[in-house]
mmCIF file of C-alpha atoms and ligand atoms in Angstrom:
data_model
loop_
_atom_site.group_PDB
_atom_site.id
_atom_site.type_symbol
_atom_site.label_atom_id
_atom_site.label_comp_id
_atom_site.label_asym_id
_atom_site.label_seq_id
_atom_site.Cartn_x
_atom_site.Cartn_y
_atom_site.Cartn_z
ATOM 1 C CA UNK K 310 22.942 8.030 9.078
ATOM 2 C CA UNK K 311 26.354 7.763 7.423
ATOM 3 C CA UNK K 312 28.209 4.741 6.183
ATOM 4 C CA UNK K 313 31.833 4.355 5.081
ATOM 5 C CA UNK K 314 33.434 7.466 3.567
ATOM 6 C CA UNK K 315 30.717 9.486 1.901
ATOM 7 C CA UNK K 316 32.547 11.649 -0.527
ATOM 8 C CA UNK K 317 29.652 13.335 -2.270
ATOM 9 C CA UNK K 318 28.279 12.589 -5.713
ATOM 10 C CA UNK K 319 30.259 10.058 -7.707
ATOM 11 C CA UNK K 320 31.834 11.298 -10.934
ATOM 12 C CA UNK K 321 29.239 9.689 -13.110
ATOM 13 C CA UNK K 322 27.176 11.778 -15.474
ATOM 14 C CA UNK K 323 24.370 9.233 -15.319
ATOM 15 C CA UNK K 324 23.809 10.055 -11.659
ATOM 16 C CA UNK K 325 21.187 12.738 -11.118
ATOM 17 C CA UNK K 326 21.359 15.307 -8.326
ATOM 18 C CA UNK K 327 19.571 13.021 -5.895
ATOM 19 C CA UNK K 328 22.247 10.397 -6.452
ATOM 20 C CA UNK K 329 19.741 8.062 -8.082
ATOM 21 C CA UNK K 330 20.534 6.297 -11.318
ATOM 22 C CA UNK K 331 18.297 4.153 -13.462
ATOM 23 C CA UNK K 332 19.033 0.472 -14.030
ATOM 24 C CA UNK K 333 20.098 1.147 -17.628
ATOM 25 C CA UNK K 334 22.417 3.987 -16.717
ATOM 26 C CA UNK K 335 24.343 2.398 -13.886
ATOM 27 C CA UNK K 336 27.742 0.962 -14.829
ATOM 28 C CA UNK K 337 30.082 -1.054 -12.621
ATOM 29 C CA UNK K 338 33.240 0.632 -13.871
ATOM 30 C CA UNK K 339 32.127 4.124 -12.930
ATOM 31 C CA UNK K 340 30.793 3.096 -9.537
ATOM 32 C CA UNK K 341 32.035 4.812 -6.422
ATOM 33 C CA UNK K 342 33.298 1.859 -4.410
ATOM 34 C CA UNK K 343 32.822 3.716 -1.134
ATOM 35 C CA UNK K 344 29.065 3.749 -1.629
ATOM 36 C CA UNK K 345 26.717 0.876 -0.847
ATOM 37 C CA UNK K 346 24.942 -0.037 -4.057
ATOM 38 C CA UNK K 347 21.228 -0.770 -3.791
ATOM 39 C CA UNK K 348 18.996 -1.796 -6.673
ATOM 40 C CA UNK K 349 15.393 -0.869 -5.881
ATOM 41 C CA UNK K 350 12.634 -2.331 -8.000
ATOM 42 C CA UNK K 351 9.559 -0.219 -7.321
ATOM 43 C CA UNK K 352 6.012 -1.248 -8.347
ATOM 44 C CA UNK K 353 5.291 1.894 -10.358
ATOM 45 C CA UNK K 354 3.768 5.338 -9.838
ATOM 46 C CA UNK K 355 0.118 4.363 -9.649
ATOM 47 C CA UNK K 356 -0.889 6.251 -6.512
ATOM 48 C CA UNK K 357 -0.066 9.061 -4.095
ATOM 49 C CA UNK K 358 0.981 6.444 -1.578
ATOM 50 C CA UNK K 359 3.457 5.038 -4.093
ATOM 51 C CA UNK K 360 4.949 8.422 -4.975
ATOM 52 C CA UNK K 361 5.486 9.274 -1.309
ATOM 53 C CA UNK K 362 7.045 5.853 -0.799
ATOM 54 C CA UNK K 363 9.423 6.392 -3.751
ATOM 55 C CA UNK K 364 10.477 9.771 -2.361
ATOM 56 C CA UNK K 365 11.068 8.264 1.080
ATOM 57 C CA UNK K 366 13.264 5.530 -0.399
ATOM 58 C CA UNK K 367 15.261 7.961 -2.555
ATOM 59 C CA UNK K 368 15.757 10.325 0.351
ATOM 60 C CA UNK K 369 17.044 7.612 2.695
ATOM 61 C CA UNK K 370 19.142 5.746 0.141
ATOM 62 C CA UNK K 371 20.932 8.898 -1.023
ATOM 63 C CA UNK K 372 24.618 9.477 -1.717
ATOM 64 C CA UNK K 373 24.768 11.747 1.349
ATOM 65 C CA UNK K 374 23.747 8.730 3.397
ATOM 66 C CA UNK K 375 26.359 6.543 1.731
ATOM 67 C CA UNK K 376 24.307 4.812 -0.959
ATOM 68 C CA UNK K 377 24.241 4.594 -4.704
ATOM 69 C CA UNK K 378 20.629 3.860 -5.537
ATOM 70 C CA UNK K 379 19.744 2.234 -8.821
ATOM 71 C CA UNK K 380 16.033 2.909 -9.119
ATOM 72 C CA UNK K 381 13.716 1.033 -11.451
ATOM 73 C CA UNK K 382 10.024 1.786 -12.007
ATOM 74 C CA UNK K 383 8.270 -1.483 -12.878
ATOM 75 C CA UNK K 384 5.181 0.276 -14.269
ATOM 76 C CA UNK K 385 2.959 -2.208 -12.438
ATOM 77 C CA UNK K 386 4.318 -5.106 -14.529
ATOM 78 C CA UNK K 387 5.949 -8.088 -12.880
ATOM 79 C CA UNK K 388 8.026 -8.869 -15.956
ATOM 80 C CA UNK K 389 9.654 -5.420 -15.746
ATOM 81 C CA UNK K 390 10.496 -6.079 -12.111
ATOM 82 C CA UNK K 391 12.025 -9.469 -12.914
ATOM 83 C CA UNK K 392 14.134 -7.826 -15.632
ATOM 84 C CA UNK K 393 15.234 -5.167 -13.116
ATOM 85 C CA UNK K 394 16.298 -7.852 -10.629
ATOM 86 C CA UNK K 395 18.384 -9.546 -13.332
ATOM 87 C CA UNK K 396 19.989 -6.219 -14.225
ATOM 88 C CA UNK K 397 20.815 -5.598 -10.558
ATOM 89 C CA UNK K 398 22.411 -9.052 -10.346
ATOM 90 C CA UNK K 399 24.509 -8.343 -13.454
ATOM 91 C CA UNK K 400 25.646 -5.078 -11.933
ATOM 92 C CA UNK K 401 26.635 -6.895 -8.755
ATOM 93 C CA UNK K 402 24.755 -4.555 -6.442
ATOM 94 C CA UNK K 403 25.265 -5.015 -2.703
ATOM 95 C CA UNK K 404 21.539 -5.263 -1.912
ATOM 96 C CA UNK K 405 18.314 -5.678 -3.840
ATOM 97 C CA UNK K 406 15.167 -4.029 -2.504
ATOM 98 C CA UNK K 407 11.955 -5.298 -4.062
ATOM 99 C CA UNK K 408 8.391 -3.977 -3.726
ATOM 100 C CA UNK K 409 6.657 -6.871 -5.509
ATOM 101 C CA UNK K 410 3.603 -5.866 -7.564
ATOM 102 C CA UNK K 411 1.859 -9.190 -6.880
ATOM 103 C CA UNK K 412 2.664 -12.045 -4.508
ATOM 104 C CA UNK K 413 3.066 -15.007 -6.876
ATOM 105 C CA UNK K 414 5.792 -15.796 -9.374
ATOM 106 C CA UNK K 415 9.022 -14.686 -7.737
ATOM 107 C CA UNK K 416 10.780 -17.949 -6.944
ATOM 108 C CA UNK K 417 13.007 -18.020 -10.037
ATOM 109 C CA UNK K 418 14.192 -14.413 -9.820
ATOM 110 C CA UNK K 419 14.763 -14.636 -6.061
ATOM 111 C CA UNK K 420 16.699 -17.869 -6.496
ATOM 112 C CA UNK K 421 18.924 -16.135 -9.034
ATOM 113 C CA UNK K 422 19.621 -13.333 -6.536
ATOM 114 C CA UNK K 423 20.321 -15.873 -3.775
ATOM 115 C CA UNK K 424 22.701 -17.793 -6.087
ATOM 116 C CA UNK K 425 24.533 -14.536 -6.749
ATOM 117 C CA UNK K 426 24.812 -14.016 -2.974
ATOM 118 C CA UNK K 427 22.845 -10.751 -3.020
ATOM 119 C CA UNK K 428 20.513 -10.183 -0.053
ATOM 120 C CA UNK K 429 16.952 -9.250 -1.023
ATOM 121 C CA UNK K 430 14.926 -6.970 1.231
ATOM 122 C CA UNK K 431 11.191 -6.953 0.529
ATOM 123 C CA UNK K 432 9.321 -3.748 1.171
ATOM 124 C CA UNK K 433 5.593 -2.923 1.239
ATOM 125 C CA UNK K 434 4.067 -6.026 -0.372
ATOM 126 C CA UNK K 435 5.001 -9.682 0.156
ATOM 127 C CA UNK K 436 5.886 -12.644 -2.035
ATOM 128 C CA UNK K 437 4.184 -16.014 -1.736
ATOM 129 C CA UNK K 438 7.365 -18.079 -2.353
ATOM 130 C CA UNK K 439 7.358 -21.010 0.038
ATOM 131 C CA UNK K 440 11.099 -20.790 0.523
ATOM 132 C CA UNK K 441 11.448 -18.053 3.120
ATOM 133 C CA UNK K 442 15.244 -18.187 2.759
ATOM 134 C CA UNK K 443 14.907 -16.542 -0.654
ATOM 135 C CA UNK K 444 14.587 -13.126 0.973
ATOM 136 C CA UNK K 445 16.358 -11.631 3.969
ATOM 137 C CA UNK K 446 13.402 -9.836 5.513
ATOM 138 C CA UNK K 447 10.255 -7.845 4.811
ATOM 139 C CA UNK K 448 8.944 -4.521 6.097
ATOM 140 C CA UNK K 449 5.440 -3.208 5.463
ATOM 141 C CA UNK K 450 1.838 -3.082 6.642
ATOM 142 C CA UNK K 451 -0.625 -5.621 7.958
ATOM 143 C CA UNK K 452 -3.148 -5.170 5.157
ATOM 144 C CA UNK K 453 -5.734 -7.540 6.579
ATOM 145 C CA UNK K 454 -5.624 -5.664 9.876
ATOM 146 C CA UNK K 455 -6.151 -2.379 8.010
ATOM 147 C CA UNK K 456 -9.219 -3.930 6.382
ATOM 148 C CA UNK K 457 -10.514 -5.322 9.658
ATOM 149 C CA UNK K 458 -10.243 -1.885 11.269
ATOM 150 C CA UNK K 459 -12.313 -0.228 8.545
ATOM 151 C CA UNK K 460 -14.899 -3.045 8.601
ATOM 152 C CA UNK K 461 -15.176 -2.849 12.382
ATOM 153 C CA UNK K 462 -15.641 0.894 12.066
ATOM 154 C CA UNK K 463 -18.573 0.273 9.687
ATOM 155 C CA UNK K 464 -20.017 -2.315 12.040
ATOM 156 C CA UNK K 465 -19.845 0.163 14.945
ATOM 157 C CA UNK K 466 -21.515 2.781 12.775
ATOM 158 C CA UNK K 467 -24.344 0.359 11.966
ATOM 159 C CA UNK K 468 -24.820 -0.494 15.638
ATOM 160 C CA UNK K 469 -24.891 3.160 16.709
ATOM 161 C CA UNK K 470 -27.321 4.131 13.975
ATOM 162 C CA UNK K 471 -29.517 1.020 14.226
ATOM 163 C CA UNK K 472 -28.780 -0.085 10.685
ATOM 164 C CA UNK K 473 -29.182 -3.808 10.210
ATOM 165 C CA UNK K 474 -26.373 -5.719 8.507
ATOM 166 C CA UNK K 475 -28.782 -6.818 5.753
ATOM 167 C CA UNK K 476 -29.264 -3.199 4.795
ATOM 168 C CA UNK K 477 -25.591 -2.685 3.935
ATOM 169 C CA UNK K 478 -25.201 -2.982 0.160
ATOM 170 C CA UNK K 479 -21.538 -2.661 -0.531
ATOM 171 C CA UNK K 480 -19.290 -2.713 -3.592
ATOM 172 C CA UNK K 481 -15.552 -3.308 -3.449
ATOM 173 C CA UNK K 482 -13.162 -1.438 -5.743
ATOM 174 C CA UNK K 483 -10.207 -3.736 -5.311
ATOM 175 C CA UNK K 484 -6.569 -2.837 -5.800
ATOM 176 C CA UNK K 485 -4.263 -4.671 -8.212
ATOM 177 C CA UNK K 486 -5.416 -8.265 -8.099
ATOM 178 C CA UNK K 487 -2.937 -10.584 -6.422
ATOM 179 C CA UNK K 488 -1.103 -7.743 -4.627
ATOM 180 C CA UNK K 489 -0.723 -8.171 -0.865
ATOM 181 C CA UNK K 490 -2.604 -4.922 -0.205
ATOM 182 C CA UNK K 491 -5.532 -6.147 -2.316
ATOM 183 C CA UNK K 492 -5.514 -9.672 -0.907
ATOM 184 C CA UNK K 493 -5.442 -8.576 2.752
ATOM 185 C CA UNK K 494 -8.000 -5.778 2.470
ATOM 186 C CA UNK K 495 -10.375 -7.942 0.370
ATOM 187 C CA UNK K 496 -10.013 -10.877 2.783
ATOM 188 C CA UNK K 497 -10.992 -8.644 5.707
ATOM 189 C CA UNK K 498 -14.052 -7.413 3.821
ATOM 190 C CA UNK K 499 -15.194 -10.920 2.897
ATOM 191 C CA UNK K 500 -14.903 -12.033 6.531
ATOM 192 C CA UNK K 501 -16.925 -9.017 7.723
ATOM 193 C CA UNK K 502 -19.559 -9.609 5.030
ATOM 194 C CA UNK K 503 -20.030 -13.170 6.296
ATOM 195 C CA UNK K 504 -19.991 -12.133 9.909
ATOM 196 C CA UNK K 505 -22.352 -9.177 9.752
ATOM 197 C CA UNK K 506 -24.628 -10.214 6.902
ATOM 198 C CA UNK K 507 -23.714 -7.290 4.631
ATOM 199 C CA UNK K 508 -24.607 -7.709 0.983
ATOM 200 C CA UNK K 509 -21.484 -7.603 -1.198
ATOM 201 C CA UNK K 510 -23.015 -6.593 -4.538
ATOM 202 C CA UNK K 511 -19.851 -6.684 -6.630
ATOM 203 C CA UNK K 512 -16.054 -6.531 -6.661
ATOM 204 C CA UNK K 513 -13.801 -5.310 -9.444
ATOM 205 C CA UNK K 514 -10.234 -4.048 -9.624
ATOM 206 C CA UNK K 515 -9.551 -0.321 -9.880
ATOM 207 C CA UNK K 516 -5.780 -1.000 -10.179
ATOM 208 C CA UNK K 517 -5.159 1.444 -7.291
ATOM 209 C CA UNK K 518 -5.628 4.409 -9.676
ATOM 210 C CA UNK K 519 -8.029 7.322 -9.676
ATOM 211 C CA UNK K 520 -9.032 6.906 -13.338
ATOM 212 C CA UNK K 521 -9.831 3.216 -12.935
ATOM 213 C CA UNK K 522 -11.596 3.866 -9.617
ATOM 214 C CA UNK K 523 -13.877 6.344 -11.343
ATOM 215 C CA UNK K 524 -14.508 3.968 -14.263
ATOM 216 C CA UNK K 525 -15.334 0.995 -12.016
ATOM 217 C CA UNK K 526 -17.641 3.054 -9.776
ATOM 218 C CA UNK K 527 -19.519 4.469 -12.795
ATOM 219 C CA UNK K 528 -20.112 0.948 -14.005
ATOM 220 C CA UNK K 529 -21.305 -0.198 -10.554
ATOM 221 C CA UNK K 530 -23.710 2.762 -10.366
ATOM 222 C CA UNK K 531 -25.193 1.859 -13.750
ATOM 223 C CA UNK K 532 -25.593 -1.766 -12.682
ATOM 224 C CA UNK K 533 -26.935 -1.341 -9.136
ATOM 225 C CA UNK K 534 -29.256 1.391 -7.952
ATOM 226 C CA UNK K 535 -29.094 0.572 -4.252
ATOM 227 C CA UNK K 536 -25.378 0.827 -3.358
ATOM 228 C CA UNK K 537 -24.936 2.521 0.007
ATOM 229 C CA UNK K 538 -21.269 1.784 0.804
ATOM 230 C CA UNK K 539 -18.183 1.680 -1.431
ATOM 231 C CA UNK K 540 -15.018 0.080 -0.076
ATOM 232 C CA UNK K 541 -12.092 1.556 -2.023
ATOM 233 C CA UNK K 542 -8.768 -0.175 -1.527
ATOM 234 C CA UNK K 543 -6.811 3.095 -1.722
ATOM 235 C CA UNK K 544 -7.160 6.887 -1.632
ATOM 236 C CA UNK K 545 -6.905 7.396 -5.360
ATOM 237 C CA UNK K 546 -9.682 4.944 -6.146
ATOM 238 C CA UNK K 547 -11.802 6.716 -3.513
ATOM 239 C CA UNK K 548 -11.271 10.108 -5.162
ATOM 240 C CA UNK K 549 -12.217 8.543 -8.517
ATOM 241 C CA UNK K 550 -15.283 6.873 -6.973
ATOM 242 C CA UNK K 551 -16.436 10.196 -5.478
ATOM 243 C CA UNK K 552 -16.162 11.803 -8.917
ATOM 244 C CA UNK K 553 -18.316 9.013 -10.373
ATOM 245 C CA UNK K 554 -20.910 9.234 -7.593
ATOM 246 C CA UNK K 555 -21.235 12.988 -7.936
ATOM 247 C CA UNK K 556 -21.354 12.784 -11.731
ATOM 248 C CA UNK K 557 -24.282 10.387 -11.322
ATOM 249 C CA UNK K 558 -26.086 13.058 -9.290
ATOM 250 C CA UNK K 559 -25.697 11.260 -5.957
ATOM 251 C CA UNK K 560 -24.200 12.465 -2.697
ATOM 252 C CA UNK K 561 -21.302 11.016 -0.742
ATOM 253 C CA UNK K 562 -21.405 10.936 3.031
ATOM 254 C CA UNK K 563 -22.146 8.762 6.034
ATOM 255 C CA UNK K 564 -25.878 9.370 6.108
ATOM 256 C CA UNK K 565 -26.819 6.231 4.248
ATOM 257 C CA UNK K 566 -30.299 6.239 5.762
ATOM 258 C CA UNK K 567 -30.906 9.402 3.759
ATOM 259 C CA UNK K 568 -29.562 8.020 0.508
ATOM 260 C CA UNK K 569 -25.928 9.092 0.775
ATOM 261 C CA UNK K 570 -23.211 6.704 -0.389
ATOM 262 C CA UNK K 571 -20.560 6.100 2.236
ATOM 263 C CA UNK K 572 -16.972 6.025 0.946
ATOM 264 C CA UNK K 573 -14.410 3.941 2.865
ATOM 265 C CA UNK K 574 -10.749 3.963 1.875
ATOM 266 C CA UNK K 575 -7.127 3.108 2.704
ATOM 267 C CA UNK K 576 -3.805 4.999 2.825
ATOM 268 C CA UNK K 577 -4.549 8.539 4.047
ATOM 269 C CA UNK K 578 -1.398 9.621 2.204
ATOM 270 C CA UNK K 579 -2.544 12.521 0.071
ATOM 271 C CA UNK K 580 -3.710 15.905 1.281
ATOM 272 C CA UNK K 581 -6.664 15.549 -1.094
ATOM 273 C CA UNK K 582 -7.792 12.354 0.634
ATOM 274 C CA UNK K 583 -7.305 13.780 4.129
ATOM 275 C CA UNK K 584 -9.254 16.867 3.111
ATOM 276 C CA UNK K 585 -12.038 14.558 1.874
ATOM 277 C CA UNK K 586 -12.073 12.947 5.339
ATOM 278 C CA UNK K 587 -12.269 16.334 7.074
ATOM 279 C CA UNK K 588 -15.162 17.394 4.869
ATOM 280 C CA UNK K 589 -16.938 14.059 5.411
ATOM 281 C CA UNK K 590 -16.802 12.968 1.763
ATOM 282 C CA UNK K 591 -14.643 10.010 2.694
ATOM 283 C CA UNK K 592 -16.140 8.602 5.886
ATOM 284 C CA UNK K 593 -13.276 6.474 7.164
ATOM 285 C CA UNK K 594 -9.702 5.674 6.089
ATOM 286 C CA UNK K 595 -7.533 2.824 7.322
ATOM 287 C CA UNK K 596 -4.108 4.436 7.329
ATOM 288 C CA UNK K 597 -1.274 2.823 5.380
ATOM 289 C CA UNK K 598 2.170 4.241 6.111
ATOM 290 C CA UNK K 599 4.421 4.720 3.040
ATOM 291 C CA UNK K 600 7.550 6.015 4.800
ATOM 292 C CA UNK K 601 9.677 2.908 4.463
ATOM 293 C CA UNK K 602 12.950 4.583 3.390
ATOM 294 C CA UNK K 603 14.410 4.971 6.915
ATOM 295 C CA UNK K 604 13.269 1.440 7.797
ATOM 296 C CA UNK K 605 15.056 -0.050 4.795
ATOM 297 C CA UNK K 606 18.270 1.905 5.399
ATOM 298 C CA UNK K 607 18.195 0.769 9.045
ATOM 299 C CA UNK K 608 17.848 -2.846 7.907
ATOM 300 C CA UNK K 609 20.881 -2.428 5.627
ATOM 301 C CA UNK K 610 22.834 -0.802 8.447
ATOM 302 C CA UNK K 611 21.967 -3.745 10.714
ATOM 303 C CA UNK K 612 22.994 -6.275 8.087
ATOM 304 C CA UNK K 613 26.327 -4.516 7.645
ATOM 305 C CA UNK K 614 26.862 -4.591 11.392
ATOM 306 C CA UNK K 615 26.129 -8.303 11.542
ATOM 307 C CA UNK K 616 22.783 -7.748 13.255
ATOM 308 C CA UNK K 617 19.985 -10.007 12.015
ATOM 309 C CA UNK K 618 16.884 -7.922 11.309
ATOM 310 C CA UNK K 619 13.391 -9.148 12.182
ATOM 311 C CA UNK K 620 12.152 -11.397 9.393
ATOM 312 C CA UNK K 621 8.832 -9.487 9.294
ATOM 313 C CA UNK K 622 8.485 -5.897 10.501
ATOM 314 C CA UNK K 623 4.934 -4.525 10.649
ATOM 315 C CA UNK K 624 4.377 -0.792 11.003
ATOM 316 C CA UNK K 625 1.771 0.833 13.283
ATOM 317 C CA UNK K 626 -1.110 2.637 11.611
ATOM 318 C CA UNK K 627 -4.096 4.824 12.526
ATOM 319 C CA UNK K 628 -7.738 5.118 11.528
ATOM 320 C CA UNK K 629 -9.026 8.485 10.284
ATOM 321 C CA UNK K 630 -12.637 9.680 10.344
ATOM 322 C CA UNK K 631 -14.617 12.862 10.870
ATOM 323 C CA UNK K 632 -17.524 11.028 12.523
ATOM 324 C CA UNK K 633 -17.158 12.031 16.158
ATOM 325 C CA UNK K 634 -19.214 9.337 17.831
ATOM 326 C CA UNK K 635 -16.800 6.491 17.152
ATOM 327 C CA UNK K 636 -13.582 7.168 19.018
ATOM 328 C CA UNK K 637 -12.222 3.625 19.094
ATOM 329 C CA UNK K 638 -12.880 0.227 17.577
ATOM 330 C CA UNK K 639 -11.635 -3.185 18.528
ATOM 331 C CA UNK K 640 -10.194 -5.909 16.331
ATOM 332 C CA UNK K 641 -9.309 -9.363 17.656
ATOM 333 C CA UNK K 642 -9.577 -8.084 21.241
ATOM 334 C CA UNK K 643 -7.237 -5.181 20.664
ATOM 335 C CA UNK K 644 -8.503 -1.605 20.910
ATOM 336 C CA UNK K 645 -7.496 0.966 18.290
ATOM 337 C CA UNK K 646 -8.236 4.679 18.692
ATOM 338 C CA UNK K 647 -9.857 6.546 15.794
ATOM 339 C CA UNK K 648 -8.302 9.883 14.942
ATOM 340 C CA UNK K 649 -11.178 12.315 14.484
ATOM 341 C CA UNK K 650 -10.354 14.805 11.736
ATOM 342 C CA UNK K 651 -12.264 18.048 11.442
ATOM 343 C CA UNK K 652 -11.961 21.077 9.173
HETATM 344 O O1 GYE F 821 -2.282 1.170 -0.533
HETATM 345 C C1 GYE F 821 -1.766 1.814 -2.756
HETATM 346 C C2 GYE F 821 -0.579 1.548 -3.588
HETATM 347 O O2 GYE F 821 0.980 -1.676 -1.546
HETATM 348 C C3 GYE F 821 0.378 -0.479 0.371
HETATM 349 O O3 GYE F 821 -0.161 0.262 -3.192
HETATM 350 C C4 GYE F 821 0.588 -0.442 -1.081
HETATM 351 C C5 GYE F 821 -0.603 0.027 -1.881
HETATM 352 C C6 GYE F 821 -1.253 1.323 -1.448
HETATM 353 O O4 GYE F 821 -0.726 1.742 -4.905
HETATM 354 O O5 GYE F 821 -2.126 3.162 -2.765
#
């Protein structure tokens, strides 16, 4: 997709080959006026999902496509993201794209952007601000639905294998607390626990990282000797949890009747995680799609053409498992196929 006159890389030494500049480097005076300037405040680089998402955004919002992207890595800290938004406002960018680390606490910064007349597009996670006029639109995943799919998969598994709900002893390695992805996936689990009588032994945040996932799972294994399911709120935590389980001399897999610990996860972004599904080490993944770059550039294109984008745009997502007997599950009367992955 091309916008107004794309005349290659601007003559600015702060611009790297991908056309991306950092918030500190970008200067108004050296800006190529033919390019659409976008300030993107990213959460951080905590996971494979996030890195793929960053790449997708940089690829779509490139100089070749008519953009000057000012990229800022918030390092999982809201204060860094608020500072980035203020820098973008000072630089008078055309659009601000925000992937908010947590939902609360954005009203002031978003009001400042609105006062400056800069449209804010939210991507991936949401904000809880009551004033919906403070952002133009949002694009991302239905995190509670992802969670419901994985929980329904587990419920189907229990039914098929005659495992009573009371025999499910589950721990939850949550994502970053207060992040939409954590809130939605945890909400779905709590509802399923109440509905099916599973025993939720414990919940603790693994910050969406492999190292923290491993640390939290090791602690759970020391505290509880009867865990048979671990619900990991992303791929990286699942890989960390598997390392902890194996280091404790236990086996991962779906055969919980024979003492295996079943690993459930979200994303399905990394080859490592997909390989773990194929080999049965991760039993089921609720897919989360990170490829938002083209969606965001389309939204900007629409806005420039006077087309009002949907306020909320949810993306479609799959379920991955290597367990052949469950080929579909249903959530709220809708049927979702399960993609069976084999080696
Ligand atoms: O699941 C996780 C990442 O917000 C959907 O953030 C995103 C989540 C994703 O760190 O891997």
